[in-house]
């Protein structure tokens, strides 16, 4: 990493009131004296506003009372200041010192005492220092009331501690001012400590704490008010924690010696953890630069939940010339991990560049070669500048470094041969694997929440249990399916490769305002109602609809699913029918309208008269506990995932609390947010704890829309929200699915299954159920309001099941399809054909082998399309060099098993109902 060619320097002009360095210098100019007098006036004005009396800190025998001193006690501070500013005699200067000494709590006294002790130029100045010390002891013994009146800004120091990432020795800090006065910023061990200022209770311990915080840099004040040297890092921490001056730099603000800025991934400056998954690598990026032209470097350090370093990855510049750097790290277990970035000066790369240029130009040859020899010896000994953490390399490496130093000094050889000894590949390897890190400092630690793999990768299948096994008699009477009959459908779903069975609500359904078919306001006697209208006299969210079975039946369903390799995801809809027990027992949990009625749910133009939304503001604690109890009940019955209905209609703060506590007590339980809403809400729900999120995928159809969205969810928002792609849901049926029929269902399934590691379909997808309810973007004869038994033995269902099975098989076979952040878009010559690839390196693959998949999809379900696919070979993980237009890889289509030989540019063609996509596994020829 090279240093930026531009360097900037900033300076802050010294304030007038803190600029003078000595009070006893007899050759001071009139302007300087006037400046000090003006500063004294400020302090006097502040002190006078708090107390009308002046403490005597010097005996009459030490200082003669003059008319000017008497006037200073009775006249206004402004008049006194102007009088002192116009008089230049030594006696008048002594008077100013006396007044400053008398005002023991003002910042001017501290400056006068500081200047008196450091200058020591005259006996009068030394006398002033003694008087200041006497004033400190006198002030410490004053009654609490008087001391309080004298104090303008009492404070108590916090516990001191060393600055993380900074050596304790040699650390510097900024000072803290009292009231408006700024102390002179200088490092010294001879400056007297500031007066001990009493706190309201006047306790000596608190006085000492205040004095310790106000002490100059590098000094410490004891409980007796005496000065004592203190470690600079400790003083710096104390001063920053008790920051009073607007120009003081806090620990959070502190830049590293080699600046590290614009760190990613970070959410709310590290208040909330970024997202990651065990076994999934993620990128860390930062802007790293330095002054001048010396080389520098940076590394990402990954820390496990115990704070132990488990990986260190060297950052590389990814935006050349912009100092934007990146490295990838991989957590290997769940928990709250963290990362930091280390930056340091790279003396070897600096020397290597300088030496190469100078030896070639025969400039300062002997000097630069000797510098190289010294550098080799320093590296062999493990001595880095301002970095006590540096360790020496192995004995073998140290021997090679010493040998290189000898050869660099061997004048019997040519300068180029001597230089080559320092640039040898063995030497470069040593500095690459065991760099000499001068000026090493670290950024803050930033949290990363690492979840189990199912939070990122999974194939979902949604069912309404009551439809599975439902049938209708010849007289029209309906018989509902049950949890037992629904369990009989699980083997077919598992054979298609789905590993999450998503169950819509199974609770009792209300009868008041129950909806009929297709969301009609009037229901027929046999209409089962919407399972989202939860609650009746048979129970609420903690109960199972009697028609579906009992908890024993549910437990059997869960066990059947687990035996087939599937987890159970239960739909949680935090809303109530008018018949829900909560409505009767807790009417304050709901919003009331002006006429006294409870407000039902609305999403204009949609109305849900059979649903009352909860009002989280009336009794938030009661609602929280009730919902927590509901979730724990279902967790105890084997539910490991919750699909949350409309979480964006509940307070985000509620979700933040619930999900944090849930992650602590049930770390393996996952939550999917069904929030088709504004981006800010979707991102924030993910940021506060939702493991997965529904997305806008269903409405992204054109090549440009898909390419942009794939990049967004993979690179821009992956640290905040994990996407789950659904081509359709029981609420969503888009226009392309209506117009495109079977071909559209194929292409959208391919895009969903390969565009994100987590995807899902709604039961009936196999049958191409694509007729919309007039005027709405949802299916006709919606299963939300009626029984919908299906025959999956039809040729259409069998054909679609084959596609779904092969897609899920490819996803299980290829680690590249199980990751989110590894997508690359490749150009094509046809706007209706999209191409992208996914690649994982061997070190981040569970199989230990690198893996690459190329996906090509025809986005037009109604017409023949053809064109060229132009591949970026560098993004495919191919290590060989490519020349010409010949084939360089073999690709096997996971959808039909056909093999092709591909190169840089490749011709493809697609026809509806014949072939709509390729999912290629890549192998080198």
XYZ file of N, CA, C and O in Angstrom, residues 221-377:
628
model
N -1.740 14.597 40.776
C -1.882 15.290 42.053
C -2.296 14.293 43.118
O -3.251 13.546 42.931
N -1.594 14.271 44.238
C -1.917 13.361 45.323
C -3.011 13.945 46.178
O -3.409 15.103 46.029
N -3.515 13.131 47.136
C -4.598 13.617 47.994
C -4.139 14.724 48.909
O -4.965 15.456 49.464
N -2.807 14.873 49.106
C -2.296 15.972 49.928
C -2.090 17.234 49.110
O -1.643 18.240 49.621
N -2.432 17.196 47.841
C -2.276 18.369 47.005
C -0.896 18.502 46.424
O -0.572 19.500 45.809
N -0.020 17.462 46.620
C 1.323 17.532 46.091
C 1.352 16.996 44.671
O 0.534 16.186 44.275
N 2.323 17.474 43.923
C 2.468 17.039 42.544
C 3.312 15.771 42.493
O 4.223 15.568 43.293
N 2.984 14.914 41.535
C 3.742 13.687 41.329
C 3.637 13.298 39.879
O 2.583 13.468 39.275
N 4.722 12.808 39.285
C 4.655 12.397 37.879
C 3.622 11.294 37.694
O 3.475 10.417 38.540
N 2.904 11.368 36.589
C 1.893 10.356 36.280
C 2.120 9.837 34.877
O 2.596 10.566 34.021
N 1.783 8.574 34.612
C 1.900 8.054 33.246
C 1.071 8.891 32.298
O -0.079 9.207 32.592
N 1.668 9.241 31.169
C 0.978 10.138 30.237
C -0.322 9.547 29.743
O -1.316 10.237 29.589
N -0.349 8.224 29.459
C -1.562 7.606 28.935
C -2.697 7.691 29.936
O -3.844 7.915 29.591
N -2.378 7.528 31.258
C -3.407 7.618 32.283
C -3.979 9.015 32.351
O -5.183 9.217 32.414
N -3.079 10.018 32.336
C -3.552 11.393 32.370
C -4.398 11.701 31.151
O -5.435 12.356 31.239
N -3.992 11.199 29.997
C -4.749 11.459 28.771
C -6.158 10.904 28.883
O -7.125 11.578 28.537
N -6.274 9.693 29.405
C -7.601 9.095 29.537
C -8.474 9.915 30.467
O -9.633 10.184 30.177
N -7.896 10.348 31.609
C -8.662 11.133 32.567
C -9.129 12.434 31.960
O -10.279 12.833 32.099
N -8.220 13.101 31.268
C -8.566 14.390 30.693
C -9.647 14.255 29.639
O -10.549 15.083 29.555
N -9.583 13.202 28.855
C -10.576 13.051 27.804
C -11.933 12.679 28.367
O -12.962 13.064 27.847
N -11.938 11.913 29.444
C -13.206 11.572 30.048
C -13.836 12.773 30.736
O -15.044 12.839 30.886
N -13.013 13.710 31.211
C -13.505 14.913 31.862
C -13.331 16.109 30.934
O -12.908 17.183 31.341
N -13.644 15.903 29.715
C -13.441 16.906 28.685
C -14.273 18.151 28.968
O -15.471 18.090 29.148
N -13.589 19.295 29.004
C -14.272 20.562 29.208
C -14.063 21.499 28.036
O -14.904 22.335 27.740
N -12.918 21.381 27.392
C -12.620 22.276 26.287
C -13.162 21.716 24.977
O -13.039 20.525 24.714
N -13.751 22.523 24.158
C -14.320 22.026 22.890
C -13.258 21.520 21.947
O -13.573 20.790 21.019
N -11.983 21.880 22.163
C -10.940 21.422 21.248
C -10.227 20.170 21.754
O -9.327 19.679 21.111
N -10.604 19.665 22.907
C -10.019 18.422 23.385
C -10.498 17.259 22.514
O -11.646 17.244 22.066
N -9.654 16.267 22.294
C -9.970 15.110 21.465
C -10.337 13.938 22.359
O -9.522 13.499 23.172
N -11.526 13.427 22.223
C -11.967 12.304 23.040
C -11.381 11.013 22.509
O -10.866 10.947 21.394
N -11.499 9.980 23.319
C -10.961 8.677 22.918
C -11.659 8.159 21.668
O -11.045 7.537 20.815
N -12.960 8.395 21.566
C -13.710 7.925 20.400
C -13.262 8.658 19.144
O -13.230 8.088 18.062
N -12.902 9.917 19.284
C -12.495 10.718 18.130
C -11.081 10.418 17.663
O -10.724 10.732 16.532
N -10.266 9.844 18.534
C -8.838 9.766 18.303
C -8.493 9.052 17.003
O -8.917 7.940 16.753
N -7.691 9.695 16.173
C -7.172 9.072 14.962
C -5.949 8.228 15.294
O -5.175 8.558 16.195
N -5.775 7.165 14.582
C -4.539 6.414 14.696
C -3.417 7.179 13.997
O -3.665 8.086 13.191
N -2.185 6.796 14.310
C -1.034 7.498 13.712
C -1.072 7.423 12.191
O -0.805 8.409 11.507
N -1.372 6.263 11.659
C -1.675 6.125 10.230
C -3.195 6.113 10.155
O -3.828 5.124 10.510
N -3.831 7.188 9.710
C -5.287 7.329 9.863
C -6.081 6.210 9.186
O -5.760 5.763 8.087
N -7.121 5.764 9.902
C -8.073 4.773 9.408
C -9.463 5.406 9.476
O -9.957 5.723 10.557
N -10.094 5.603 8.346
C -11.391 6.282 8.323
C -12.378 5.491 7.463
O -12.009 4.569 6.757
N -13.650 5.881 7.544
C -14.718 5.336 6.696
C -14.745 3.808 6.747
O -14.734 3.121 5.735
N -14.811 3.274 7.953
C -14.751 1.832 8.163
C -16.101 1.184 7.825
O -17.164 1.724 8.130
N -16.036 0.011 7.217
C -17.220 -0.772 6.832
C -16.898 -2.245 7.072
O -15.765 -2.670 6.841
N -17.832 -3.070 7.582
C -19.240 -2.771 7.877
C -19.438 -2.286 9.308
O -19.017 -2.958 10.262
N -20.086 -1.168 9.442
C -20.366 -0.579 10.753
C -21.780 -0.026 10.718
O -22.155 0.669 9.771
N -22.582 -0.349 11.737
C -23.952 0.147 11.822
C -24.059 1.106 12.994
O -23.704 0.756 14.120
N -24.540 2.307 12.711
C -24.715 3.331 13.750
C -23.439 3.489 14.580
O -23.462 3.470 15.810
N -22.315 3.634 13.878
C -21.013 3.857 14.498
C -20.644 2.759 15.486
O -19.952 2.985 16.471
N -21.135 1.555 15.220
C -20.781 0.425 16.065
C -21.728 0.173 17.227
O -21.486 -0.728 18.033
N -22.808 0.931 17.333
C -23.774 0.688 18.412
C -24.485 -0.643 18.205
O -24.825 -1.328 19.172
N -24.753 -0.996 16.942
C -25.407 -2.261 16.620
C -24.438 -3.108 15.816
O -23.666 -2.592 15.004
N -24.471 -4.412 15.982
C -23.530 -5.266 15.253
C -23.943 -5.457 13.798
O -25.128 -5.515 13.473
N -22.944 -5.557 12.937
C -23.187 -5.934 11.555
C -23.505 -7.426 11.501
O -23.292 -8.159 12.465
N -24.007 -7.869 10.344
C -24.441 -9.253 10.199
C -23.367 -10.113 9.538
O -22.688 -9.681 8.616
N -23.265 -11.349 10.023
C -22.410 -12.354 9.406
C -22.955 -13.721 9.783
O -23.844 -13.844 10.636
N -22.432 -14.747 9.126
C -22.878 -16.118 9.355
C -21.654 -16.996 9.511
O -20.622 -16.776 8.856
N -21.740 -17.981 10.370
C -20.618 -18.894 10.567
C -20.232 -19.538 9.237
O -21.074 -20.007 8.483
N -18.942 -19.510 8.945
C -18.449 -20.097 7.711
C -18.525 -19.192 6.510
O -18.022 -19.534 5.439
N -19.148 -18.017 6.640
C -19.251 -17.078 5.522
C -18.231 -15.961 5.703
O -18.198 -15.304 6.746
N -17.412 -15.752 4.707
C -16.474 -14.635 4.780
C -17.202 -13.339 4.477
O -18.220 -13.326 3.769
N -16.697 -12.251 5.027
C -17.283 -10.943 4.744
C -16.161 -9.917 4.600
O -15.089 -10.064 5.194
N -16.382 -8.887 3.807
C -15.330 -7.898 3.578
C -15.332 -6.811 4.638
O -16.378 -6.401 5.147
N -14.139 -6.360 4.977
C -13.965 -5.174 5.811
C -13.230 -4.152 4.967
O -12.193 -4.453 4.367
N -13.778 -2.957 4.892
C -13.180 -1.908 4.065
C -12.924 -0.663 4.910
O -13.626 -0.399 5.886
N -11.922 0.089 4.505
C -11.593 1.340 5.188
C -10.741 2.183 4.253
O -10.104 1.669 3.318
N -10.736 3.462 4.509
C -9.834 4.374 3.822
C -8.622 4.585 4.725
O -8.752 5.058 5.844
N -7.440 4.189 4.237
C -6.208 4.247 5.025
C -5.179 5.045 4.230
O -4.963 4.780 3.045
N -4.543 6.003 4.882
C -3.604 6.878 4.189
C -2.620 7.437 5.212
O -2.733 7.185 6.401
N -1.660 8.204 4.743
C -0.744 8.862 5.658
C -0.125 10.078 4.994
O -0.265 10.293 3.785
N 0.584 10.847 5.803
C 1.292 12.021 5.284
C 2.550 11.581 4.547
O 3.093 10.492 4.795
N 3.015 12.410 3.661
C 4.276 12.148 2.985
C 4.201 10.998 2.013
O 3.138 10.665 1.475
N 5.372 10.360 1.795
C 5.464 9.328 0.771
C 5.906 7.979 1.319
O 6.063 7.034 0.552
N 6.127 7.857 2.627
C 6.538 6.582 3.186
C 5.420 5.553 3.038
O 4.227 5.890 3.093
N 5.825 4.299 2.870
C 4.853 3.221 2.724
C 4.179 2.911 4.057
O 4.723 3.170 5.128
N 2.995 2.357 3.977
C 2.249 1.980 5.167
C 1.421 0.753 4.838
O 1.338 0.331 3.682
N 0.815 0.179 5.842
C 0.015 -1.021 5.642
C -1.096 -1.067 6.681
O -1.071 -0.332 7.672
N -2.058 -1.951 6.429
C -3.170 -2.138 7.360
C -3.622 -3.585 7.298
O -3.513 -4.245 6.263
N -4.128 -4.062 8.425
C -4.638 -5.419 8.535
C -5.968 -5.410 9.271
O -6.168 -4.615 10.195
N -6.841 -6.312 8.867
C -8.074 -6.551 9.607
C -7.819 -7.680 10.599
O -7.302 -8.736 10.232
N -8.182 -7.432 11.839
C -7.990 -8.433 12.896
C -9.372 -8.887 13.356
O -10.173 -8.080 13.833
N -9.653 -10.173 13.194
C -10.942 -10.743 13.589
C -10.822 -11.325 14.985
O -9.913 -12.106 15.277
N -11.780 -10.952 15.855
C -11.765 -11.368 17.260
C -13.001 -12.207 17.561
O -14.119 -11.840 17.168
N -12.815 -13.322 18.251
C -13.944 -14.184 18.587
C -14.725 -13.598 19.761
O -14.339 -12.546 20.320
N -15.833 -14.232 20.186
C -16.636 -13.669 21.282
C -15.874 -13.489 22.587
O -16.293 -12.697 23.439
N -14.764 -14.204 22.769
C -13.947 -14.025 23.969
C -12.887 -12.957 23.791
O -12.078 -12.711 24.696
N -12.880 -12.303 22.630
C -11.916 -11.244 22.372
C -10.562 -11.740 21.921
O -9.606 -10.961 21.856
N -10.452 -13.027 21.580
C -9.190 -13.590 21.143
C -9.023 -13.428 19.632
O -9.970 -13.617 18.873
N -7.820 -13.087 19.220
C -7.539 -12.933 17.798
C -7.547 -14.299 17.116
O -6.835 -15.206 17.530
N -8.341 -14.438 16.044
C -8.419 -15.712 15.331
C -7.991 -15.590 13.874
O -7.721 -16.596 13.225
N -7.955 -14.376 13.357
C -7.531 -14.198 11.976
C -7.005 -12.788 11.783
O -7.526 -11.824 12.343
N -5.961 -12.695 10.962
C -5.386 -11.397 10.618
C -5.208 -11.383 9.103
O -4.516 -12.238 8.549
N -5.837 -10.430 8.441
C -5.849 -10.412 6.980
C -5.351 -9.063 6.478
O -5.881 -8.012 6.863
N -4.336 -9.100 5.623
C -3.731 -7.886 5.077
C -4.693 -7.197 4.115
O -5.281 -7.829 3.240
N -4.861 -5.905 4.267
C -5.759 -5.144 3.415
C -5.062 -4.765 2.105
O -3.866 -4.484 2.088
N -5.834 -4.760 1.033
C -5.333 -4.372 -0.276
C -6.163 -3.203 -0.811
O -7.357 -3.104 -0.542
N -5.503 -2.352 -1.552
C -6.195 -1.200 -2.120
C -7.100 -1.670 -3.248
O -6.659 -2.321 -4.196
N -8.388 -1.347 -3.161
C -9.352 -1.798 -4.164
C -9.811 -0.668 -5.066
O -10.341 -0.915 -6.144
N -9.642 0.547 -4.611
C -9.910 1.718 -5.460
C -8.588 2.458 -5.590
O -8.228 3.279 -4.747
N -7.868 2.136 -6.645
C -6.523 2.644 -6.814
C -6.537 4.167 -6.871
O -7.301 4.777 -7.632
N -5.684 4.763 -6.073
C -5.578 6.214 -6.020
C -6.505 6.868 -5.022
O -6.382 8.056 -4.746
N -7.445 6.090 -4.470
C -8.402 6.643 -3.507
C -8.171 6.097 -2.103
O -8.941 6.406 -1.187
N -7.127 5.276 -1.918
C -6.759 4.746 -0.599
C -7.861 3.903 0.028
O -7.896 3.721 1.241
N -8.767 3.385 -0.793
C -9.826 2.516 -0.276
C -9.311 1.082 -0.265
O -8.948 0.539 -1.303
N -9.305 0.479 0.938
C -8.668 -0.818 1.121
C -9.693 -1.842 1.612
O -10.717 -1.484 2.202
N -9.363 -3.112 1.389
C -10.305 -4.172 1.718
C -9.564 -5.439 2.094
O -8.485 -5.736 1.585
N -10.159 -6.205 3.000
C -9.699 -7.551 3.338
C -10.918 -8.365 3.752
O -11.907 -7.818 4.243
N -10.824 -9.676 3.552
C -11.931 -10.573 3.885
C -11.547 -11.443 5.075
O -10.410 -11.924 5.169
N -12.500 -11.636 5.980
C -12.292 -12.492 7.145
C -13.484 -13.431 7.282
O -14.567 -13.160 6.751
N -13.293 -14.521 8.007
C -14.351 -15.537 8.119
C -14.498 -16.013 9.556
O -13.616 -16.684 10.088
N -15.610 -15.715 10.216
C -15.881 -16.295 11.535
C -16.313 -17.748 11.378
O -16.968 -18.111 10.390
N -15.999 -18.569 12.342
C -16.250 -19.998 12.211
C -17.244 -20.535 13.236
O -17.505 -21.732 13.265
N -17.821 -19.665 14.044
C -18.798 -20.099 15.041
C -19.750 -18.941 15.312
O -19.477 -17.784 14.955
N -20.872 -19.252 15.934
C -21.865 -18.219 16.230
C -21.452 -17.410 17.450
O -20.602 -17.821 18.242
N -22.083 -16.257 17.596
C -21.808 -15.410 18.752
C -21.529 -13.977 18.329
O -21.561 -13.632 17.143
N -21.255 -13.144 19.320
C -20.966 -11.741 19.074
C -19.460 -11.571 18.869
O -18.694 -11.504 19.833
N -19.045 -11.524 17.635
C -17.652 -11.344 17.264
C -17.363 -9.849 17.108
O -18.250 -9.002 17.261
N -16.120 -9.538 16.776
C -15.754 -8.148 16.513
C -14.528 -8.128 15.619
O -13.859 -9.147 15.422
N -14.253 -6.965 15.090
C -13.047 -6.786 14.300
C -12.474 -5.400 14.576
O -13.173 -4.496 15.039
N -11.199 -5.262 14.307
C -10.554 -3.964 14.351
C -9.601 -3.884 13.162
O -9.360 -4.880 12.474
N -9.064 -2.710 12.939
C -8.088 -2.523 11.872
C -6.811 -1.966 12.483
O -6.846 -0.963 13.208
N -5.706 -2.630 12.220
C -4.384 -2.158 12.631
C -3.728 -1.451 11.450
O -3.792 -1.944 10.317
N -3.106 -0.326 11.715
C -2.331 0.354 10.669
C -0.935 0.641 11.211
O -0.749 0.825 12.410
N 0.052 0.668 10.327
C 1.421 0.916 10.745
C 2.246 1.425 9.575
O 1.869 1.312 8.406
N 3.371 1.988 9.916
C 4.336 2.411 8.907
C 5.143 1.193 8.478
O 5.552 0.390 9.315
N 5.371 1.072 7.176
C 6.068 -0.093 6.619
C 7.481 0.311 6.220
O 7.721 0.772 5.096
N 8.460 0.154 7.132
C 9.808 0.623 6.834
C 10.491 -0.184 5.730
O 11.329 0.358 4.998
N 10.157 -1.440 5.598
C 10.812 -2.242 4.571
C 10.401 -1.792 3.171
O 11.249 -1.601 2.292
N 9.099 -1.625 2.941
C 8.657 -1.187 1.612
C 9.161 0.220 1.313
O 9.488 0.541 0.166
N 9.211 1.054 2.350
C 9.757 2.400 2.154
C 11.226 2.319 1.711
O 11.643 2.983 0.749
N 11.993 1.503 2.419
C 13.409 1.362 2.074
C 13.587 0.711 0.704
O 14.423 1.139 -0.096
N 12.832 -0.336 0.421
C 12.979 -1.055 -0.842
C 12.760 -0.127 -2.030
O 13.503 -0.160 -3.022
N 11.759 0.720 -1.943
C 11.507 1.652 -3.040
C 12.621 2.686 -3.148
O 13.155 2.948 -4.244
N 12.969 3.276 -1.993
C 14.002 4.318 -2.003
C 15.338 3.761 -2.471
O 16.047 4.369 -3.286
N 15.727 2.580 -1.957
C 17.015 1.990 -2.311
C 17.072 1.636 -3.791
O 18.102 1.843 -4.451
N 15.992 1.111 -4.331
C 15.982 0.742 -5.750
C 16.202 1.954 -6.632
O 16.965 1.907 -7.617
N 15.559 3.051 -6.273
C 15.697 4.270 -7.073
C 17.103 4.851 -6.936
O 17.742 5.224 -7.934
N 17.608 4.921 -5.707
C 18.901 5.578 -5.479
C 20.067 4.751 -6.015
O 21.027 5.307 -6.550
N 20.012 3.453 -5.868
C 21.098 2.625 -6.399
C 21.119 2.701 -7.920
O 22.193 2.784 -8.538
N 19.948 2.697 -8.514
C 19.899 2.810 -9.981
C 20.462 4.146 -10.436
O 21.106 4.243 -11.486
N 20.248 5.202 -9.649
C 20.739 6.536 -10.012
C 22.113 6.811 -9.422
O 22.658 7.905 -9.624
N 22.684 5.852 -8.656
C 23.978 6.007 -8.008
C 24.019 7.258 -7.135
O 24.943 8.070 -7.187
N 22.951 7.384 -6.321
C 22.818 8.509 -5.408
C 22.763 7.979 -3.966
O 21.915 7.138 -3.652
N 23.669 8.477 -3.122
C 23.684 8.080 -1.708
C 23.676 6.562 -1.569
O 22.993 5.999 -0.696
N 24.459 5.888 -2.384
C 24.410 4.434 -2.414
C 24.819 3.826 -1.076
O 24.111 2.992 -0.503
N 25.981 4.227 -0.569
C 26.459 3.638 0.677
C 25.516 3.917 1.841
O 25.281 3.063 2.703
N 24.978 5.127 1.836
C 24.059 5.498 2.918
C 22.791 4.659 2.889
O 22.346 4.130 3.913
N 22.208 4.513 1.722
C 20.941 3.797 1.646
C 21.144 2.300 1.892
O 20.280 1.627 2.460
N 22.299 1.748 1.498
C 22.555 0.339 1.772
C 22.803 0.106 3.260
O 22.401 -0.929 3.820
N 23.477 1.043 3.922
C 23.663 0.933 5.364
C 22.319 1.030 6.089
O 22.076 0.322 7.081
N 21.449 1.897 5.602
C 20.107 1.978 6.198
C 19.384 0.645 6.055
O 18.670 0.202 6.967
N 19.559 -0.019 4.924
C 18.952 -1.328 4.736
C 19.522 -2.359 5.702
O 18.784 -3.192 6.257
N 20.840 -2.310 5.916
C 21.458 -3.248 6.845
C 20.946 -3.044 8.263
O 20.650 -4.008 8.991
N 20.832 -1.800 8.667
C 20.292 -1.509 9.997
C 18.852 -1.980 10.118
O 18.424 -2.462 11.185
N 18.104 -1.825 9.034
C 16.714 -2.272 9.039
C 16.639 -3.788 9.201
O 15.799 -4.298 9.961
N 17.507 -4.527 8.506
C 17.517 -5.985 8.636
C 17.823 -6.396 10.079
O 17.189 -7.305 10.635
N 18.781 -5.742 10.688
C 19.143 -6.078 12.065
C 18.015 -5.751 13.036
O 17.739 -6.516 13.971
